[in-house]
Amino acid sequence: MGNERHHTPRLLLRGGLVIDTAPHPVVHPHTDVLVEAGRIAAVGRDLPLDDSDSGLEVIDARTMVVLPGFVDAHRHLWQGVLRSAAVDASLDGYFSRVLGELAGRFTPADVHTGNLLGALDCLDSGITTVQDFSHVQYSPEHTAAAVEALEEAGIRAVFGYGYPVFDESARQADWVRKARTAHFPSRDARVTMALAPVGPSFTPPEAVREDWLLARELGLPVAVHVSAGPVAMRPITALREQGLLTAGTLYVHGNSLPDSELRLIAESGGAVAITPAIEASMRFGAPMAGRLRRAGITTGLGADAVTSAPGDMFSQMRAALMSSHFDGDRDGGGDGDGLALKAADVLRMATAEGAAALGLGEEVGSLGVGKRADLVLLRADALNLAPVAHDPIGAVVTAAHPGNVDTVLVDGRAVKRGGRLLYENLGGVLAEAHRATERLGASSS
């Protein structure tokens, strides 16, 4: 069961329409990408090919768009088995149904299935890196199951150890320490760890301090949801007042925060993950992408919850692009305050900026030589993309969909090829997902 680990091949992607994303998105037609030892070794036209090198596999990419794998900066993967369970729910309805009612029923086996299904769904649509905000840690066994699924899927991930929202008894610092020691001995591994506490917007200052000091003790970055209240109306200010405002923190959402709070995030070296589809459907507040760009904050995109919105990055990019035209238009005047994004801005958020937001900017998110070979190849000759030459970046952002994903590489190893996910027991995972749905009582039937 699962993906067998094979020797990482040497690959030459020949003649693709290559889109790099750092420092800014740029298109390179008829360009090769050489992959060696799981990393990008060279990018350029007509790279020399030694016909006597039998260890080099050449992939014809002349009808492909080649770009860095997408980075999902905020997602609750365990909810993979709850897809579309709360599409019409408000935020309160989501909290009540998903976090209040269904989450507590999850066994470790359910978490494994949800995480595995969610991670495979990511890979299938070209997301090669995901920040898994896993607020379902009811026991150390739940944690072990979640991490095992991430490893098994073959995705790159930052596992955010989160406390269940409605179970204070599961907020156990020793469980976090145990997870850090047992599952994350190396910081250079494909799956790394962060702490994902409830945070200052929703918990008392003493609990916030305990959580942030625990993260410092274990050398973990922090990922946290933020909003104006209900506990701290100025959560970033509250962190500063406690001496807890540190670089490398990932703040999620923040639609209701004033610009003064965004300035503190920028000054402290923090980043923000936005989930435009969820933020719109659950009415978190005005769109954030333009405001964050104006504040100079590194911004990543995320799918958040497949209970209520699409899980692919193409949908998130479109939601971010279209909603940015309303950024700053709080008085209804329609001028958008000059904050609307361009397609290139959104593609960068989905790749290079998302990677930087997760602290992985030196490893993934663009096509720099030496970076991990996490790559996506899209079929440029598909009906919905052709002819792609007018504006390849615009086409990827506004026209592409998961069905265009032909090949996905993580560390130079194919996890999808020829439009087919290479996970060996996909049917078994789907069967387990259906069984979990029935057992959890999440089905409408």
Tab-separated table of C-alpha atoms in Angstrom:
chain	number	residue	atom	x	y	z
A	1	MET	CA	0.000	0.000	0.000
A	2	GLY	CA	1.168	3.550	-0.718
A	3	ASN	CA	3.950	4.865	-2.907
A	4	GLU	CA	7.131	2.812	-3.115
A	5	ARG	CA	10.307	4.852	-2.689
A	6	HIS	CA	12.485	4.583	-5.771
A	7	HIS	CA	15.807	6.123	-6.649
A	8	THR	CA	15.188	9.693	-7.786
A	9	PRO	CA	15.698	9.762	-11.573
A	10	ARG	CA	17.606	12.305	-13.609
A	11	LEU	CA	15.063	14.093	-15.763
A	12	LEU	CA	15.188	16.532	-18.628
A	13	LEU	CA	11.933	18.350	-19.374
A	14	ARG	CA	12.497	19.289	-22.990
A	15	GLY	CA	11.109	22.372	-24.765
A	16	GLY	CA	8.302	23.411	-22.429
A	17	LEU	CA	6.648	26.773	-22.007
A	18	VAL	CA	8.291	27.475	-18.669
A	19	ILE	CA	6.912	29.953	-16.141
A	20	ASP	CA	9.232	30.937	-13.320
A	21	THR	CA	7.806	32.929	-10.415
A	22	ALA	CA	10.763	34.608	-8.704
A	23	PRO	CA	11.492	37.390	-8.314
A	24	HIS	CA	8.410	37.948	-10.468
A	25	PRO	CA	6.504	35.646	-12.834
A	26	VAL	CA	8.128	35.471	-16.254
A	27	VAL	CA	7.544	33.249	-19.282
A	28	HIS	CA	10.347	31.337	-21.050
A	29	PRO	CA	9.138	29.607	-24.252
A	30	HIS	CA	10.870	26.509	-25.646
A	31	THR	CA	12.880	26.004	-22.466
A	32	ASP	CA	14.364	22.924	-20.797
A	33	VAL	CA	14.502	22.064	-17.110
A	34	LEU	CA	17.120	19.586	-15.886
A	35	VAL	CA	16.467	17.714	-12.637
A	36	GLU	CA	19.209	15.906	-10.761
A	37	ALA	CA	19.130	14.351	-7.280
A	38	GLY	CA	15.692	15.786	-6.658
A	39	ARG	CA	16.712	19.378	-7.355
A	40	ILE	CA	16.673	21.756	-10.306
A	41	ALA	CA	20.096	21.558	-11.907
A	42	ALA	CA	19.640	23.865	-14.899
A	43	VAL	CA	17.013	25.899	-16.759
A	44	GLY	CA	17.604	27.110	-20.302
A	45	ARG	CA	17.119	26.595	-24.012
A	46	ASP	CA	18.612	23.586	-25.736
A	47	LEU	CA	20.422	22.205	-22.731
A	48	PRO	CA	23.070	19.726	-23.917
A	49	LEU	CA	21.916	16.126	-24.025
A	50	ASP	CA	24.386	13.274	-23.833
A	51	ASP	CA	22.832	10.433	-25.828
A	52	SER	CA	25.158	7.975	-24.113
A	53	ASP	CA	23.722	8.823	-20.687
A	54	SER	CA	21.259	5.991	-20.182
A	55	GLY	CA	20.397	7.291	-16.716
A	56	LEU	CA	18.721	10.426	-18.054
A	57	GLU	CA	14.999	10.325	-18.802
A	58	VAL	CA	13.755	12.897	-21.295
A	59	ILE	CA	10.184	14.130	-21.032
A	60	ASP	CA	8.763	15.859	-24.089
A	61	ALA	CA	7.275	19.066	-22.675
A	62	ARG	CA	6.735	20.900	-25.981
A	63	THR	CA	2.966	20.890	-25.480
A	64	MET	CA	3.211	21.628	-21.755
A	65	VAL	CA	3.277	24.598	-19.431
A	66	VAL	CA	5.981	23.923	-16.820
A	67	LEU	CA	5.828	25.803	-13.536
A	68	PRO	CA	6.645	25.388	-9.841
A	69	GLY	CA	4.272	23.243	-7.834
A	70	PHE	CA	1.530	25.190	-6.104
A	71	VAL	CA	1.811	25.934	-2.397
A	72	ASP	CA	-1.372	25.759	-0.308
A	73	ALA	CA	-0.592	27.955	2.694
A	74	HIS	CA	-3.614	27.006	4.810
A	75	ARG	CA	-5.746	23.878	4.733
A	76	HIS	CA	-7.407	21.500	7.197
A	77	LEU	CA	-6.530	18.229	5.511
A	78	TRP	CA	-8.328	16.007	8.018
A	79	GLN	CA	-11.587	17.347	6.585
A	80	GLY	CA	-10.941	15.515	3.316
A	81	VAL	CA	-13.613	12.976	4.251
A	82	LEU	CA	-16.092	15.818	4.872
A	83	ARG	CA	-16.005	17.291	1.372
A	84	SER	CA	-18.986	19.577	0.681
A	85	ALA	CA	-20.559	18.782	4.062
A	86	ALA	CA	-21.124	22.474	4.848
A	87	VAL	CA	-21.331	24.288	1.512
A	88	ASP	CA	-24.296	26.461	2.476
A	89	ALA	CA	-23.289	26.899	6.124
A	90	SER	CA	-22.385	30.209	7.715
A	91	LEU	CA	-19.230	30.446	9.815
A	92	ASP	CA	-21.319	29.707	12.896
A	93	GLY	CA	-22.903	26.756	11.114
A	94	TYR	CA	-19.490	25.417	10.125
A	95	PHE	CA	-18.261	25.718	13.714
A	96	SER	CA	-21.352	23.971	15.034
A	97	ARG	CA	-21.555	21.160	12.481
A	98	VAL	CA	-17.940	20.457	11.524
A	99	LEU	CA	-15.883	21.464	14.572
A	100	GLY	CA	-18.521	21.010	17.252
A	101	GLU	CA	-20.340	17.891	16.089
A	102	LEU	CA	-18.274	15.918	13.582
A	103	ALA	CA	-14.669	16.588	14.648
A	104	GLY	CA	-15.088	14.909	18.023
A	105	ARG	CA	-16.200	11.697	16.336
A	106	PHE	CA	-12.941	11.306	14.384
A	107	THR	CA	-10.865	8.278	15.308
A	108	PRO	CA	-7.171	8.182	14.440
A	109	ALA	CA	-8.113	5.994	11.461
A	110	ASP	CA	-10.543	8.673	10.246
A	111	VAL	CA	-7.824	11.317	10.544
A	112	HIS	CA	-5.439	9.133	8.539
A	113	THR	CA	-8.030	8.665	5.816
A	114	GLY	CA	-8.956	12.350	5.732
A	115	ASN	CA	-5.340	13.484	5.595
A	116	LEU	CA	-4.373	10.927	2.970
A	117	LEU	CA	-7.371	11.721	0.782
A	118	GLY	CA	-6.762	15.452	1.188
A	119	ALA	CA	-3.054	15.212	0.401
A	120	LEU	CA	-3.670	13.086	-2.692
A	121	ASP	CA	-6.313	15.571	-3.808
A	122	CYS	CA	-3.678	18.299	-3.499
A	123	LEU	CA	-1.121	16.402	-5.554
A	124	ASP	CA	-3.665	15.489	-8.208
A	125	SER	CA	-4.376	19.186	-8.832
A	126	GLY	CA	-0.738	20.325	-8.767
A	127	ILE	CA	-0.366	21.387	-5.124
A	128	THR	CA	3.005	19.995	-4.066
A	129	THR	CA	3.306	21.782	-0.700
A	130	VAL	CA	0.580	22.224	1.910
A	131	GLN	CA	0.345	23.774	5.357
A	132	ASP	CA	-1.865	21.305	7.198
A	133	PHE	CA	-3.564	23.189	10.042
A	134	SER	CA	-4.620	20.088	11.937
A	135	HIS	CA	-6.889	21.140	14.798
A	136	VAL	CA	-8.081	17.599	15.479
A	137	GLN	CA	-5.371	16.421	17.904
A	138	TYR	CA	-7.586	14.612	20.400
A	139	SER	CA	-4.760	12.210	21.286
A	140	PRO	CA	-1.172	11.379	20.344
A	141	GLU	CA	-2.637	8.615	18.173
A	142	HIS	CA	-4.566	11.197	16.138
A	143	THR	CA	-1.310	13.062	15.566
A	144	ALA	CA	0.591	9.937	14.528
A	145	ALA	CA	-2.144	9.051	12.044
A	146	ALA	CA	-2.124	12.529	10.470
A	147	VAL	CA	1.644	12.643	10.040
A	148	GLU	CA	1.799	9.083	8.713
A	149	ALA	CA	-0.728	9.987	6.027
A	150	LEU	CA	1.317	12.993	4.914
A	151	GLU	CA	4.412	10.835	4.609
A	152	GLU	CA	2.526	8.129	2.754
A	153	ALA	CA	1.000	10.518	0.228
A	154	GLY	CA	4.404	11.874	-0.819
A	155	ILE	CA	3.483	15.546	-0.450
A	156	ARG	CA	5.662	18.273	1.050
A	157	ALA	CA	3.936	19.569	4.154
A	158	VAL	CA	4.170	21.756	7.210
A	159	PHE	CA	2.120	19.938	9.821
A	160	GLY	CA	0.448	22.500	12.069
A	161	TYR	CA	-0.255	20.837	15.416
A	162	GLY	CA	-3.594	22.355	16.406
A	163	TYR	CA	-5.782	22.026	19.470
A	164	PRO	CA	-9.440	20.992	19.039
A	165	VAL	CA	-11.534	24.139	19.305
A	166	PHE	CA	-14.163	22.733	21.653
A	167	ASP	CA	-12.073	20.388	23.816
A	168	GLU	CA	-9.850	22.179	26.319
A	169	SER	CA	-8.722	18.842	27.770
A	170	ALA	CA	-6.875	18.091	24.525
A	171	ARG	CA	-4.666	21.176	24.919
A	172	GLN	CA	-1.709	19.190	26.229
A	173	ALA	CA	1.790	20.631	25.977
A	174	ASP	CA	3.336	17.210	26.627
A	175	TRP	CA	1.521	15.800	23.603
A	176	VAL	CA	3.087	18.545	21.484
A	177	ARG	CA	6.535	17.751	22.895
A	178	LYS	CA	5.988	14.076	22.194
A	179	ALA	CA	4.972	14.792	18.594
A	180	ARG	CA	8.024	17.003	18.068
A	181	THR	CA	10.363	14.276	19.270
A	182	ALA	CA	8.618	11.258	17.764
A	183	HIS	CA	7.698	12.491	14.307
A	184	PHE	CA	9.962	15.413	13.405
A	185	PRO	CA	13.578	14.583	14.281
A	186	SER	CA	14.922	16.503	11.265
A	187	ARG	CA	14.128	20.027	10.175
A	188	ASP	CA	15.225	19.143	6.632
A	189	ALA	CA	12.582	16.463	6.165
A	190	ARG	CA	9.844	16.703	3.555
A	191	VAL	CA	7.239	16.956	6.358
A	192	THR	CA	8.045	19.483	9.090
A	193	MET	CA	6.140	20.814	12.093
A	194	ALA	CA	4.591	24.063	13.279
A	195	LEU	CA	2.407	24.884	16.266
A	196	ALA	CA	-1.133	25.956	15.385
A	197	PRO	CA	-2.685	27.314	18.602
A	198	VAL	CA	-6.110	28.919	18.854
A	199	GLY	CA	-4.463	32.293	19.444
A	200	PRO	CA	-5.111	35.766	20.893
A	201	SER	CA	-8.316	36.474	18.992
A	202	PHE	CA	-10.102	33.630	20.741
A	203	THR	CA	-8.259	32.663	23.945
A	204	PRO	CA	-7.145	34.486	27.144
A	205	PRO	CA	-3.680	36.093	27.287
A	206	GLU	CA	-2.296	33.534	29.735
A	207	ALA	CA	-3.103	30.652	27.353
A	208	VAL	CA	-1.602	32.576	24.451
A	209	ARG	CA	1.623	33.117	26.351
A	210	GLU	CA	1.875	29.427	27.265
A	211	ASP	CA	1.420	28.405	23.629
A	212	TRP	CA	3.934	30.872	22.204
A	213	LEU	CA	6.545	29.968	24.818
A	214	LEU	CA	6.001	26.292	24.007
A	215	ALA	CA	6.661	27.020	20.344
A	216	ARG	CA	9.868	28.819	21.301
A	217	GLU	CA	10.948	25.932	23.517
A	218	LEU	CA	10.513	23.449	20.669
A	219	GLY	CA	11.862	25.697	17.936
A	220	LEU	CA	8.577	25.674	16.040
A	221	PRO	CA	7.044	28.373	13.866
A	222	VAL	CA	3.485	29.434	14.694
A	223	ALA	CA	0.418	29.456	12.425
A	224	VAL	CA	-2.695	31.091	13.882
A	225	HIS	CA	-6.143	32.316	12.854
A	226	VAL	CA	-6.657	36.019	13.567
A	227	SER	CA	-9.607	38.383	13.585
A	228	ALA	CA	-10.771	41.452	15.487
A	229	GLY	CA	-12.181	39.700	18.552
A	230	PRO	CA	-14.022	38.216	20.228
A	231	VAL	CA	-11.292	38.153	22.907
A	232	ALA	CA	-8.600	40.512	21.587
A	233	MET	CA	-9.897	43.174	19.234
A	234	ARG	CA	-6.276	43.916	18.286
A	235	PRO	CA	-4.644	40.464	18.395
A	236	ILE	CA	-1.329	41.522	16.839
A	237	THR	CA	-1.036	44.373	19.319
A	238	ALA	CA	-1.839	41.895	22.102
A	239	LEU	CA	1.062	39.707	20.993
A	240	ARG	CA	3.412	42.678	20.894
A	241	GLU	CA	2.409	43.752	24.397
A	242	GLN	CA	3.325	40.283	25.688
A	243	GLY	CA	6.629	40.223	23.845
A	244	LEU	CA	5.379	37.433	21.579
A	245	LEU	CA	5.398	39.189	18.208
A	246	THR	CA	8.076	37.329	16.268
A	247	ALA	CA	9.228	36.881	12.687
A	248	GLY	CA	8.124	33.805	10.803
A	249	THR	CA	4.607	33.694	12.240
A	250	LEU	CA	1.852	32.845	9.755
A	251	TYR	CA	-1.412	34.687	10.371
A	252	VAL	CA	-4.524	33.289	8.716
A	253	HIS	CA	-7.409	35.410	7.354
A	254	GLY	CA	-7.429	38.705	9.298
A	255	ASN	CA	-10.156	40.288	7.149
A	256	SER	CA	-11.533	42.313	10.064
A	257	LEU	CA	-8.155	43.663	11.194
A	258	PRO	CA	-7.466	47.384	10.717
A	259	ASP	CA	-4.472	48.558	8.710
A	260	SER	CA	-2.583	49.316	11.940
A	261	GLU	CA	-2.559	45.602	12.742
A	262	LEU	CA	-1.362	44.756	9.246
A	263	ARG	CA	1.507	47.196	9.671
A	264	LEU	CA	2.584	45.347	12.818
A	265	ILE	CA	2.597	42.064	10.899
A	266	ALA	CA	4.739	43.624	8.179
A	267	GLU	CA	7.162	45.235	10.634
A	268	SER	CA	7.575	42.001	12.600
A	269	GLY	CA	8.388	39.864	9.553
A	270	GLY	CA	5.162	37.881	9.686
A	271	ALA	CA	3.184	36.548	6.739
A	272	VAL	CA	-0.505	36.046	6.011
A	273	ALA	CA	-2.391	33.169	4.423
A	274	ILE	CA	-5.696	34.097	2.837
A	275	THR	CA	-8.401	31.732	1.660
A	276	PRO	CA	-10.511	33.890	-0.638
A	277	ALA	CA	-13.181	31.325	-1.494
A	278	ILE	CA	-13.953	30.501	2.143
A	279	GLU	CA	-13.603	34.101	3.270
A	280	ALA	CA	-16.224	35.123	0.722
A	281	SER	CA	-18.654	32.259	1.295
A	282	MET	CA	-18.546	32.572	5.089
A	283	ARG	CA	-18.452	36.383	5.019
A	284	PHE	CA	-15.252	36.948	6.940
A	285	GLY	CA	-15.063	40.525	5.672
A	286	ALA	CA	-13.686	42.497	2.753
A	287	PRO	CA	-11.137	40.739	0.500
A	288	MET	CA	-7.573	40.881	1.794
A	289	ALA	CA	-5.177	40.388	-1.104
A	290	GLY	CA	-4.899	44.040	-2.168
A	291	ARG	CA	-4.622	45.353	1.380
A	292	LEU	CA	-1.831	42.910	2.135
A	293	ARG	CA	0.035	43.831	-1.014
A	294	ARG	CA	-0.197	47.512	-0.115
A	295	ALA	CA	1.110	46.730	3.389
A	296	GLY	CA	4.058	44.829	1.925
A	297	ILE	CA	3.138	41.545	3.596
A	298	THR	CA	4.175	38.192	2.138
A	299	THR	CA	0.901	36.489	1.211
A	300	GLY	CA	0.007	32.886	0.492
A	301	LEU	CA	-3.211	31.341	-0.782
A	302	GLY	CA	-5.055	28.415	0.744
A	303	ALA	CA	-8.124	26.281	0.145
A	304	ASP	CA	-8.889	26.122	3.886
A	305	ALA	CA	-11.865	23.765	4.137
A	306	VAL	CA	-13.163	21.460	1.408
A	307	THR	CA	-16.299	21.151	3.528
A	308	SER	CA	-17.363	24.429	1.968
A	309	ALA	CA	-15.210	25.390	-1.047
A	310	PRO	CA	-13.052	23.929	-3.854
A	311	GLY	CA	-9.754	22.326	-2.944
A	312	ASP	CA	-7.683	23.196	-6.020
A	313	MET	CA	-5.371	26.200	-6.376
A	314	PHE	CA	-6.852	27.269	-9.718
A	315	SER	CA	-10.116	28.061	-7.929
A	316	GLN	CA	-8.276	29.973	-5.194
A	317	MET	CA	-6.314	32.031	-7.721
A	318	ARG	CA	-9.480	32.999	-9.559
A	319	ALA	CA	-11.254	33.876	-6.320
A	320	ALA	CA	-8.317	36.059	-5.258
A	321	LEU	CA	-8.043	37.778	-8.632
A	322	MET	CA	-11.732	38.536	-9.068
A	323	SER	CA	-12.379	39.572	-5.473
A	324	SER	CA	-9.364	41.892	-5.468
A	325	HIS	CA	-11.351	44.294	-7.641
A	326	PHE	CA	-13.458	45.003	-4.562
A	327	ASP	CA	-10.543	45.422	-2.145
A	328	GLY	CA	-10.831	48.687	-0.290
A	329	ASP	CA	-14.243	49.451	-1.770
A	330	ARG	CA	-15.869	49.659	1.652
A	331	ASP	CA	-17.850	52.790	0.902
A	332	GLY	CA	-19.454	51.290	-2.198
A	333	GLY	CA	-17.836	53.872	-4.450
A	334	GLY	CA	-16.462	51.209	-6.744
A	335	ASP	CA	-12.939	52.579	-7.164
A	336	GLY	CA	-11.319	49.663	-5.342
A	337	ASP	CA	-8.738	52.069	-3.855
A	338	GLY	CA	-6.207	50.969	-6.456
A	339	LEU	CA	-5.714	47.569	-4.837
A	340	ALA	CA	-6.761	45.217	-7.641
A	341	LEU	CA	-4.263	42.471	-8.428
A	342	LYS	CA	-2.903	41.252	-11.735
A	343	ALA	CA	-2.749	37.609	-12.713
A	344	ALA	CA	1.004	37.546	-12.115
A	345	ASP	CA	0.507	38.753	-8.535
A	346	VAL	CA	-1.896	35.918	-7.848
A	347	LEU	CA	0.322	33.254	-9.446
A	348	ARG	CA	3.192	34.434	-7.276
A	349	MET	CA	1.010	34.116	-4.165
A	350	ALA	CA	0.172	30.556	-5.200
A	351	THR	CA	3.857	29.641	-5.572
A	352	ALA	CA	6.841	31.750	-4.454
A	353	GLU	CA	5.060	33.884	-1.861
A	354	GLY	CA	3.212	30.920	-0.431
A	355	ALA	CA	6.516	29.123	-0.017
A	356	ALA	CA	8.061	32.164	1.670
A	357	ALA	CA	5.043	32.460	3.969
A	358	LEU	CA	5.720	28.905	5.178
A	359	GLY	CA	9.437	29.519	5.631
A	360	LEU	CA	10.241	27.359	2.604
A	361	GLY	CA	11.183	30.079	0.136
A	362	GLU	CA	14.764	28.850	-0.148
A	363	GLU	CA	13.576	25.357	-1.061
A	364	VAL	CA	10.462	25.576	-3.252
A	365	GLY	CA	8.097	27.967	-4.998
A	366	SER	CA	10.196	28.925	-8.015
A	367	LEU	CA	12.613	27.417	-10.528
A	368	GLY	CA	15.936	28.637	-9.173
A	369	VAL	CA	18.871	26.301	-9.664
A	370	GLY	CA	19.374	24.248	-6.521
A	371	LYS	CA	15.763	24.357	-5.421
A	372	ARG	CA	13.711	21.242	-4.850
A	373	ALA	CA	12.280	19.875	-8.080
A	374	ASP	CA	8.621	20.302	-7.128
A	375	LEU	CA	7.107	20.882	-10.562
A	376	VAL	CA	3.781	20.831	-12.381
A	377	LEU	CA	3.233	20.234	-16.098
A	378	LEU	CA	-0.064	21.409	-17.582
A	379	ARG	CA	-1.382	20.328	-20.977
A	380	ALA	CA	-1.119	23.542	-22.963
A	381	ASP	CA	-2.980	22.014	-25.925
A	382	ALA	CA	-6.143	21.367	-23.899
A	383	LEU	CA	-9.256	23.036	-25.300
A	384	ASN	CA	-9.675	25.297	-22.297
A	385	LEU	CA	-6.063	26.568	-22.486
A	386	ALA	CA	-5.234	26.664	-26.208
A	387	PRO	CA	-3.892	28.854	-27.639
A	388	VAL	CA	-1.950	29.640	-24.486
A	389	ALA	CA	0.621	31.911	-26.165
A	390	HIS	CA	-1.351	35.170	-25.816
A	391	ASP	CA	-0.788	35.357	-22.050
A	392	PRO	CA	0.420	32.109	-20.482
A	393	ILE	CA	0.347	33.504	-16.944
A	394	GLY	CA	-3.157	34.829	-17.411
A	395	ALA	CA	-4.251	31.521	-18.910
A	396	VAL	CA	-2.946	29.500	-15.958
A	397	VAL	CA	-4.708	31.792	-13.488
A	398	THR	CA	-8.027	32.291	-15.266
A	399	ALA	CA	-8.530	29.296	-17.560
A	400	ALA	CA	-6.695	26.225	-16.236
A	401	HIS	CA	-8.290	23.555	-14.050
A	402	PRO	CA	-7.136	20.335	-12.344
A	403	GLY	CA	-7.956	18.281	-15.434
A	404	ASN	CA	-5.081	20.017	-17.219
A	405	VAL	CA	-2.506	18.661	-14.761
A	406	ASP	CA	-0.510	16.058	-16.658
A	407	THR	CA	2.564	15.520	-14.481
A	408	VAL	CA	3.482	16.413	-10.899
A	409	LEU	CA	6.955	16.008	-9.397
A	410	VAL	CA	7.948	16.227	-5.724
A	411	ASP	CA	11.693	16.147	-5.091
A	412	GLY	CA	12.059	15.181	-8.752
A	413	ARG	CA	9.955	12.051	-8.320
A	414	ALA	CA	6.703	11.689	-10.250
A	415	VAL	CA	3.587	11.435	-8.124
A	416	LYS	CA	1.362	11.989	-11.170
A	417	ARG	CA	2.198	11.127	-14.760
A	418	GLY	CA	0.176	11.212	-17.968
A	419	GLY	CA	-2.807	12.615	-16.094
A	420	ARG	CA	-2.847	9.671	-13.659
A	421	LEU	CA	-2.063	9.820	-9.957
A	422	LEU	CA	0.558	7.171	-9.202
A	423	TYR	CA	-0.551	6.303	-5.675
A	424	GLU	CA	-0.927	2.525	-5.723
A	425	ASN	CA	-4.094	1.992	-3.708
A	426	LEU	CA	-6.270	4.930	-4.614
A	427	GLY	CA	-9.358	2.726	-4.737
A	428	GLY	CA	-8.712	1.600	-1.181
A	429	VAL	CA	-8.418	5.184	0.040
A	430	LEU	CA	-11.702	6.121	-1.601
A	431	ALA	CA	-13.417	3.093	-0.082
A	432	GLU	CA	-12.106	4.052	3.370
A	433	ALA	CA	-13.336	7.614	2.835
A	434	HIS	CA	-16.855	6.387	2.077
A	435	ARG	CA	-16.826	4.164	5.140
A	436	ALA	CA	-15.610	7.025	7.333
A	437	THR	CA	-18.359	9.295	6.018
A	438	GLU	CA	-21.003	6.741	6.916
A	439	ARG	CA	-19.547	6.090	10.352
A	440	LEU	CA	-19.186	9.788	11.160
A	441	GLY	CA	-22.762	10.475	10.189
A	442	ALA	CA	-21.675	13.181	7.767
A	443	SER	CA	-23.701	11.848	4.839
A	444	SER	CA	-27.046	13.415	3.942
A	445	SER	CA	-28.402	10.027	2.845
